[in-house]
Tab-separated table of C-alpha atoms and ligand atoms in Angstrom:
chain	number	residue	atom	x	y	z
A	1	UNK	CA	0.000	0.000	0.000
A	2	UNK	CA	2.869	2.264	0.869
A	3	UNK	CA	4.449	1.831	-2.465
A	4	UNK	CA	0.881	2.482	-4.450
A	5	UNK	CA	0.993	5.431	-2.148
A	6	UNK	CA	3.820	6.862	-3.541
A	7	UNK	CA	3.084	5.765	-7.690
A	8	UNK	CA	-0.167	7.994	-6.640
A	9	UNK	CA	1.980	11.105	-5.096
A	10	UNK	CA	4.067	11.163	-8.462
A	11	UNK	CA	1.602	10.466	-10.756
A	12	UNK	CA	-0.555	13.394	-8.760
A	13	UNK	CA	2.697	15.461	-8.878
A	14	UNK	CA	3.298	15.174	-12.727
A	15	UNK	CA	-0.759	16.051	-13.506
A	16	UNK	CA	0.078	18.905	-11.552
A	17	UNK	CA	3.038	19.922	-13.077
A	18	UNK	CA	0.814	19.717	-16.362
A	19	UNK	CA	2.492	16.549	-17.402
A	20	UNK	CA	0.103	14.416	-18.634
A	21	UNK	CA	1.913	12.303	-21.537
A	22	UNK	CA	3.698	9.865	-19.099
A	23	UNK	CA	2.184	6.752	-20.157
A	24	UNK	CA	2.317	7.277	-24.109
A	25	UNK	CA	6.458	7.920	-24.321
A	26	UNK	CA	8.074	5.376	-26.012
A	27	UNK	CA	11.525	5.795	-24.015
A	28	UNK	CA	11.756	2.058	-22.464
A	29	UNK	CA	13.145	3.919	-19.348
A	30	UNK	CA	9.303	5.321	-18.421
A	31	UNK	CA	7.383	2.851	-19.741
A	32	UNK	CA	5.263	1.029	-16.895
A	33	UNK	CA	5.379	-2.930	-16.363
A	34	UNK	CA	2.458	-4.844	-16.781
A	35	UNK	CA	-0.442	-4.165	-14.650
A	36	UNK	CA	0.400	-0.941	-13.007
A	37	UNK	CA	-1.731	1.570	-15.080
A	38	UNK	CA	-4.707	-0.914	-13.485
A	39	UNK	CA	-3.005	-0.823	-9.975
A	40	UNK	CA	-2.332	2.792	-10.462
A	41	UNK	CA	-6.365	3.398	-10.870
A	42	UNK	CA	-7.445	1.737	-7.943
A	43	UNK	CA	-5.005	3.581	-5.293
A	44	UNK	CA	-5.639	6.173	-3.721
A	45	UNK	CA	-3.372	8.870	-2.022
A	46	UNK	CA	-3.598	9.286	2.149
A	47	UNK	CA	-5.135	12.509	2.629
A	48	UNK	CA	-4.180	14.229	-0.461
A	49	UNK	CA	-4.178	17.556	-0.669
A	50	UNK	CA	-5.839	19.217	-3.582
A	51	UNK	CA	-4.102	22.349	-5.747
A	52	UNK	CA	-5.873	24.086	-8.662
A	53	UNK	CA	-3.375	24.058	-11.881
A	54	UNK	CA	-3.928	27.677	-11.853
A	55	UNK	CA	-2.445	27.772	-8.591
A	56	UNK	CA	0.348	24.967	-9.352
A	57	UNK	CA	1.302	27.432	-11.895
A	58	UNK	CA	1.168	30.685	-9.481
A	59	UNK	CA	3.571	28.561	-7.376
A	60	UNK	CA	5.990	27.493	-10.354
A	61	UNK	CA	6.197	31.639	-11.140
A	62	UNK	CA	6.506	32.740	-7.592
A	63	UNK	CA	9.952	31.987	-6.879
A	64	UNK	CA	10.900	28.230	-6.956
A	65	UNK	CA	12.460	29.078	-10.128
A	66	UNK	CA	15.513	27.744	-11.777
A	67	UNK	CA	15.299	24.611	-8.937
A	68	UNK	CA	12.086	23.884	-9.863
A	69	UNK	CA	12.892	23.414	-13.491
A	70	UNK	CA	15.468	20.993	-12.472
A	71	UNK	CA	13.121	19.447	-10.234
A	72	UNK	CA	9.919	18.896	-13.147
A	73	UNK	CA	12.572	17.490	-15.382
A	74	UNK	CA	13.499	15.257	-12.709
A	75	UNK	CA	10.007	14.295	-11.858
A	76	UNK	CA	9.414	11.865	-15.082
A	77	UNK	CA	12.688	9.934	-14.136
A	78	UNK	CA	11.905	10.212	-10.473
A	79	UNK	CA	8.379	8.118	-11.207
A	80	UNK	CA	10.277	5.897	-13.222
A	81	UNK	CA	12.604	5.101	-10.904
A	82	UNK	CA	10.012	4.706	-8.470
A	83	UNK	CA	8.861	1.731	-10.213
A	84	UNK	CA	11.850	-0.219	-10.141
A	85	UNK	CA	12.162	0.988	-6.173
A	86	UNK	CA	8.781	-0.633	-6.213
A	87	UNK	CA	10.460	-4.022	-7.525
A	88	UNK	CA	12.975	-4.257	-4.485
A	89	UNK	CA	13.229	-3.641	-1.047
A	90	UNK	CA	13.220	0.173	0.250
A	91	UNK	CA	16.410	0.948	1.353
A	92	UNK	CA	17.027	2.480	5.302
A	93	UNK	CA	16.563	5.890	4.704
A	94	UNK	CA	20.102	6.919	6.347
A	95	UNK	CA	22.170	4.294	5.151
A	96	UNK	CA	25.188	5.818	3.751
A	97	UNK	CA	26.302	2.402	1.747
A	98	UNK	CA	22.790	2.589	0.007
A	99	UNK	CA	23.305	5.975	-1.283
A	100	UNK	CA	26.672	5.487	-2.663
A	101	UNK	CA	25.349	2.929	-4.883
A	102	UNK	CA	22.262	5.309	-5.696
A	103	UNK	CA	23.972	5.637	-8.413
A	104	UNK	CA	20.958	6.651	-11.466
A	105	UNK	CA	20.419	9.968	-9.244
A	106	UNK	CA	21.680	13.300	-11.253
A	107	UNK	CA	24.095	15.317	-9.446
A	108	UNK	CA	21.925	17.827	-7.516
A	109	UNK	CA	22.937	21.255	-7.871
A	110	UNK	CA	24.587	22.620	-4.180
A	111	UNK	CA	22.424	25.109	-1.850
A	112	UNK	CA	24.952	27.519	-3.377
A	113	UNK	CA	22.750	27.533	-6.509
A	114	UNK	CA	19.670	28.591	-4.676
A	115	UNK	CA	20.809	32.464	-4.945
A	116	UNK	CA	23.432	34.942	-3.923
A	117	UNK	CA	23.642	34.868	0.017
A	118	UNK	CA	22.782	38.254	1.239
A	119	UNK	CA	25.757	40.541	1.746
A	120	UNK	CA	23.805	41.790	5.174
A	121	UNK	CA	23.581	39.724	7.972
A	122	UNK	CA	20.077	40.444	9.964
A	123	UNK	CA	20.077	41.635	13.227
A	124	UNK	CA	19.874	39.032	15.869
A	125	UNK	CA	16.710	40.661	16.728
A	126	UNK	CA	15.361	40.241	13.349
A	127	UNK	CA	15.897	36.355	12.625
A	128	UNK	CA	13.184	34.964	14.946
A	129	UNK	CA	10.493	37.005	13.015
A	130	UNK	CA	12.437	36.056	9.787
A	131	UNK	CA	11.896	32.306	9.872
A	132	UNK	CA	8.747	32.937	10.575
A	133	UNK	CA	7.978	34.506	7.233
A	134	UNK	CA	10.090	31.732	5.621
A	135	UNK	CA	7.398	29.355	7.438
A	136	UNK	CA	4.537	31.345	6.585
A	137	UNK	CA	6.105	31.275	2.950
A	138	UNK	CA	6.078	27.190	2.589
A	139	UNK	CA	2.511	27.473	4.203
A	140	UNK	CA	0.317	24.198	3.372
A	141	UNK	CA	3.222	23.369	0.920
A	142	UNK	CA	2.339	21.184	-2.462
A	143	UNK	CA	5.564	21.720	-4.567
A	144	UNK	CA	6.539	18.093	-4.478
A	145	UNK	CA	5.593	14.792	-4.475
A	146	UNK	CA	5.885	14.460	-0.490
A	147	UNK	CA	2.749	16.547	-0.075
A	148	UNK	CA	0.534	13.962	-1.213
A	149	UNK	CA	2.171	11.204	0.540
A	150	UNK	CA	0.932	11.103	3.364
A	151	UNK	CA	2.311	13.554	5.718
A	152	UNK	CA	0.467	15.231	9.372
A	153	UNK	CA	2.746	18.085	9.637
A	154	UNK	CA	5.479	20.094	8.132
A	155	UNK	CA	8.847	19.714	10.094
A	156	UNK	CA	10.597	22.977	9.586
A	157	UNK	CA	13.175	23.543	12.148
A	158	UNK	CA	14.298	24.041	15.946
A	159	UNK	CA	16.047	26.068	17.875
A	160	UNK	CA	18.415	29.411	18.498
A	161	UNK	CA	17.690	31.671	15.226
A	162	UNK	CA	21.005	32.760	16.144
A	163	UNK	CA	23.172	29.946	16.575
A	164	UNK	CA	26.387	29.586	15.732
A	165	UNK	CA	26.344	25.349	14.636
A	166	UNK	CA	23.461	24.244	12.546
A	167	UNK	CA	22.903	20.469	12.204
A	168	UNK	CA	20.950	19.328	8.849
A	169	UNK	CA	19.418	16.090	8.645
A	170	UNK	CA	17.169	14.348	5.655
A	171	UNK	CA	14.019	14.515	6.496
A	172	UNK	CA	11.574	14.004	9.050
A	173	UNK	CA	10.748	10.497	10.335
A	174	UNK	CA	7.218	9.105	12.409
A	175	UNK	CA	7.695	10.866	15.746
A	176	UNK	CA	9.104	14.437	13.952
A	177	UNK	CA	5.866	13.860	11.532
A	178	UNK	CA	3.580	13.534	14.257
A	179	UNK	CA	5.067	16.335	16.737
A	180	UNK	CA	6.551	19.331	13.919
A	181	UNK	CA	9.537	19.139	15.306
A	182	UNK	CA	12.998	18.039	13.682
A	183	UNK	CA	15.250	14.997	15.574
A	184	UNK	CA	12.844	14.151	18.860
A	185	UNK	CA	12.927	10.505	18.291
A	186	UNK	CA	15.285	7.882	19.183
A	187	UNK	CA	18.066	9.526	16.719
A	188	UNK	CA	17.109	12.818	18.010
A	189	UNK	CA	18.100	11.335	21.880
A	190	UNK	CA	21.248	10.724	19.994
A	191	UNK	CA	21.659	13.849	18.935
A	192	UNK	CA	21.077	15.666	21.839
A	193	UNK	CA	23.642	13.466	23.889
A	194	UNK	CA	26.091	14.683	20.605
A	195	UNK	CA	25.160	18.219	21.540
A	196	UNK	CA	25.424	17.972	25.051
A	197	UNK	CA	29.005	16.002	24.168
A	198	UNK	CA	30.102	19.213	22.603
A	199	UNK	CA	29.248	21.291	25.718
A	200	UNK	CA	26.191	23.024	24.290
A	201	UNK	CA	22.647	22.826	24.583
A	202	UNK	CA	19.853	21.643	22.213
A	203	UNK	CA	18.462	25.009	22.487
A	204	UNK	CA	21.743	26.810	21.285
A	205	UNK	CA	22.012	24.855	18.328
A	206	UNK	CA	19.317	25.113	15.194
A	207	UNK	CA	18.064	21.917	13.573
A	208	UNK	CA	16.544	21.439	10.113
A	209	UNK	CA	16.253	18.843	7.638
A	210	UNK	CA	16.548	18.102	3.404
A	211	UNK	CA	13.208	17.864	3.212
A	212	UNK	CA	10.525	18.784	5.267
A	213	UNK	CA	7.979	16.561	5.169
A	214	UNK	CA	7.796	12.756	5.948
A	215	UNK	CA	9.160	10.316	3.127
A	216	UNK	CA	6.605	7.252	3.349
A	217	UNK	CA	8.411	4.794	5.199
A	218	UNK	CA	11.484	6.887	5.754
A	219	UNK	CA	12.758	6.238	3.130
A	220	UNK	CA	15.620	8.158	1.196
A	221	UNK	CA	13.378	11.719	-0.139
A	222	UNK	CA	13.887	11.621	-3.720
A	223	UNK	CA	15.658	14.184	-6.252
A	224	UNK	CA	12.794	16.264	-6.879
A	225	UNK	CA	11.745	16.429	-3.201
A	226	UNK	CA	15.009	17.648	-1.644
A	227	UNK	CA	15.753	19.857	-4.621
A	228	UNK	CA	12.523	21.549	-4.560
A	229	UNK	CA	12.463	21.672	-1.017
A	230	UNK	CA	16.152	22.576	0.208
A	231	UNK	CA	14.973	26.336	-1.331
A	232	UNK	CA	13.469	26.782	2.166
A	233	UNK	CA	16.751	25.168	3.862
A	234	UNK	CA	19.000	27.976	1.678
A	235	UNK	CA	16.557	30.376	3.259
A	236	UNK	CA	17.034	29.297	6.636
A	237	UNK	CA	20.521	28.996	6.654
A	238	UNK	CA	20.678	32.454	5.353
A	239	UNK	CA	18.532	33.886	8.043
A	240	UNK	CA	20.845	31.827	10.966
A	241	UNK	CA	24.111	32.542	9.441
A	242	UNK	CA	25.553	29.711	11.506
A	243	UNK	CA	29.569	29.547	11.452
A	244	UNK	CA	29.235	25.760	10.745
A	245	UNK	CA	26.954	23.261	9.855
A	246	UNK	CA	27.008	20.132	9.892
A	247	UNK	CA	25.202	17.502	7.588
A	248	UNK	CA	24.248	14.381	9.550
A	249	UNK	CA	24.465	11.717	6.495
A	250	UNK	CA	24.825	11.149	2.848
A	251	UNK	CA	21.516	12.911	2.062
A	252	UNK	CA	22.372	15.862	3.953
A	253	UNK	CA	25.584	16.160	2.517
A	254	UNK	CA	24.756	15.491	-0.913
A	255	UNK	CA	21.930	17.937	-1.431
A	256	UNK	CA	24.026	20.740	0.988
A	257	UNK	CA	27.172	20.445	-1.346
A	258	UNK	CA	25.783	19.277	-4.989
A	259	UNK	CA	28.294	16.468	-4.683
A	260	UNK	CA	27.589	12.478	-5.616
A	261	UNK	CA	30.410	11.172	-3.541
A	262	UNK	CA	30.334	8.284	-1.167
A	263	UNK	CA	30.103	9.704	2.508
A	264	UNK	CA	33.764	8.510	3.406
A	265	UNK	CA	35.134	10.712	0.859
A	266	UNK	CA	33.814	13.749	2.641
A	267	UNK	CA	34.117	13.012	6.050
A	268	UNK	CA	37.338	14.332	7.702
A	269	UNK	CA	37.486	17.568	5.823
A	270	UNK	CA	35.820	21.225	5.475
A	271	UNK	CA	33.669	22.145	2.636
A	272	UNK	CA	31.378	25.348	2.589
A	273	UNK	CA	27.825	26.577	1.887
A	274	UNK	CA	26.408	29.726	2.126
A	275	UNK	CA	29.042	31.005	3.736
A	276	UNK	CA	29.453	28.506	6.749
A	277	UNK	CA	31.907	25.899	6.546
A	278	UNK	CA	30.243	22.091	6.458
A	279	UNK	CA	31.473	19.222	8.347
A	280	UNK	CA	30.027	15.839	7.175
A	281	UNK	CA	29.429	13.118	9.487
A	282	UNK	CA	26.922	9.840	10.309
A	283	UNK	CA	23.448	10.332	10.966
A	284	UNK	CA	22.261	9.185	14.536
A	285	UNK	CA	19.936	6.898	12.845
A	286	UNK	CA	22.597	5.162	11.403
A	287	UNK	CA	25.187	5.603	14.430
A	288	UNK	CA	21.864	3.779	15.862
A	289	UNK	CA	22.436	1.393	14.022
A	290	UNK	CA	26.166	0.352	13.782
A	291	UNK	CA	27.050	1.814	17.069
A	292	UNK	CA	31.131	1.122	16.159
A	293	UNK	CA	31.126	4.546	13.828
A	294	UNK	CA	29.941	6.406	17.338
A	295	UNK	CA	34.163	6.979	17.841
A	296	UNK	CA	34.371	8.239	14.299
A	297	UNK	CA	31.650	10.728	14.567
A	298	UNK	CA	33.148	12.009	17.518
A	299	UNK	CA	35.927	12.595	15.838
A	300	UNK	CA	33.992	14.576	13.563
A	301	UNK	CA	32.526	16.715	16.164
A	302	UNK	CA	35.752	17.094	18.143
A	303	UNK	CA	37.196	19.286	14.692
A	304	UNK	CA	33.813	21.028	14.652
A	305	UNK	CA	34.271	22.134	19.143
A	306	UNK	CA	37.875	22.900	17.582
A	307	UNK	CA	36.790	25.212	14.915
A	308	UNK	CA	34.411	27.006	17.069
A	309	UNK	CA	36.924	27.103	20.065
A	310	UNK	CA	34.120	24.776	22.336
A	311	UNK	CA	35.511	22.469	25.436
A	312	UNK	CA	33.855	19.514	26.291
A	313	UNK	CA	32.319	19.725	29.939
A	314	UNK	CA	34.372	18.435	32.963
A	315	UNK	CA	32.588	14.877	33.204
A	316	UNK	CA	32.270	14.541	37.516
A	317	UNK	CA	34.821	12.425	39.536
B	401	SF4	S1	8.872	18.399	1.364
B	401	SF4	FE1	9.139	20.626	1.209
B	401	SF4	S2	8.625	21.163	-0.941
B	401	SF4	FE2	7.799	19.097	-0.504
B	401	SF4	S3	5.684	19.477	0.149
B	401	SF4	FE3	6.943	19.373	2.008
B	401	SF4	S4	7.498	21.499	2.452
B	401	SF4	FE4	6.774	21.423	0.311
């Protein structure tokens, strides 16, 4: 059901995008197997919500722009790929491994792209009210495919608008879907004791995601989703203006930086966005998971608390 789910969000996507020719292109690479047009007819998206073409196309003018280009070309090869998703089993969403072999995905273009960072920095009286009109902005958001998938709220950040160290995850899973709020599950325990590691607080830190709405079934967002939705991210980080972010997993990373590397290769060293320098490391989830990379994530974090001139706290004897 999850998967028909999903065939339903892109196919809802593409009619909205005005794309209605899916089914009669001859390129093998689109065409549907046997049986799904019928499948396709008889599913039905979770709690869709409905957008006018008129307004699709208000949307399309309004500002996503030059990413959302990218994105509608991407959306015929994201349903396609969908399909052969469909086939095999979903991925874990954080899996590093997985996304280096992920390897049909274009090369997304880096938050860089998004537009010229403002020369200004706001006031740090000003950023609170700020994000707020970047919220108010993504409103009841329907530019991708995640809209219709399923999702109870939209997960847009947490935390000090004027932090210094910004942590960016991939999207949000059950217990951020059901609460609005980014990393309060199990990997968000694990990233509070990573905070709390570093001698800060959750509350000095901001947190934000890829993507902010729930994949179905966490799994990995796809092209179209985190490059139509990691405008808002640009817009965030621009607001912050942290010193240094830092891009818990592959995702993160790869939609952050516009790279297509394996997460090894850019672990270990500093890379840049928006004008804050980018440290890539695990995502909890996945340090969760194979709790052996917890010493190489710390090592990760001990250059970040180096960087930024931060001392562990004095554990008690
Ligand atoms: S993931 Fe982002 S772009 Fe997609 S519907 Fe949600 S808020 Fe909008």
């Amino acid at each position: 059901m999850v998967v028909e789910q999903q065939l339903r969000a892109y196919v809802d996507y593409l009619r909205d995008m005005g794309i209605y020719d899916l089914y009669r292109r001859e390129d093998p690479k689109v065409m549907l197997p046997e049986g799904l047009k019928e499948r396709l007819a008889v599913a039905r998206p979770a709690a869709p919500v409905v957008r006018s073409a008129a307004a699709t196309q208000a949307v399309a003018a309004q500002g996503v722009g030059a990413r959302t280009s990218v994105a509608a070309s991407a959306a015929a090869a994201g349903a396609a790929r969908m399909v052969s998703v469909a086939r095999e089993a979903v991925p874990t969403a954080v899996d590093p491994e997985w996304r280096e072999v992920e390897s049909s995905m274009p090369k997304p273009p880096s938050l860089d792209a998004v537009g010229v960072v403002p020369v200004e920095r706001l006031a740090a009286g000003e950023r609170a009210v700020a994000l707020q009109a970047v919220r108010e902005d993504i409103g009841e958001c329907t530019r991708c495919p995640l809209a219709y998938a399923g999702r109870r709220n939209i997960v847009f950040g947490d935390g000090d608008p004027n932090a210094r160290l910004m942590f960016v995850g991939e999207g949000p899973g059950a217990d951020e879907d059901e609460t609005g709020v980014p990393f309060v599950g199990k990997a968000g325990q694990l990233l509070n004791n990573m905070i709390t590691a570093m001698g800060l607080k959750r509350e000095e830190v901001y947190i934000a995601n890829i993507v902010k709405c729930r994949p179905p079934a966490n799994r990995v967002p796809e092209f179209v989703e985190a490059t139509t939705c990691s405008q808002f991210l640009a817009r965030q980080i621009d607001v912050v203006r942290p010193e240094v972010i830092v891009a818990l997993g592959a995702t993160a990373a790869t939609y952050l930086l516009g790279v297509k590397q394996p997460l090894a290769s850019l672990r270990g060293q500093w890379h840049s966005v928006r004008g804050a320098k980018v440290a890539v490391t695990y995502h909890p989830a996945f340090l969760l998971r194979d709790p052996r990379q917890k010493g190489e994530a710390w090592k990760d974090l001990q250059r970040v608390m180096v960087e930024m001139g931060l001392s562990a706290p004095r554990r008690a004897t």
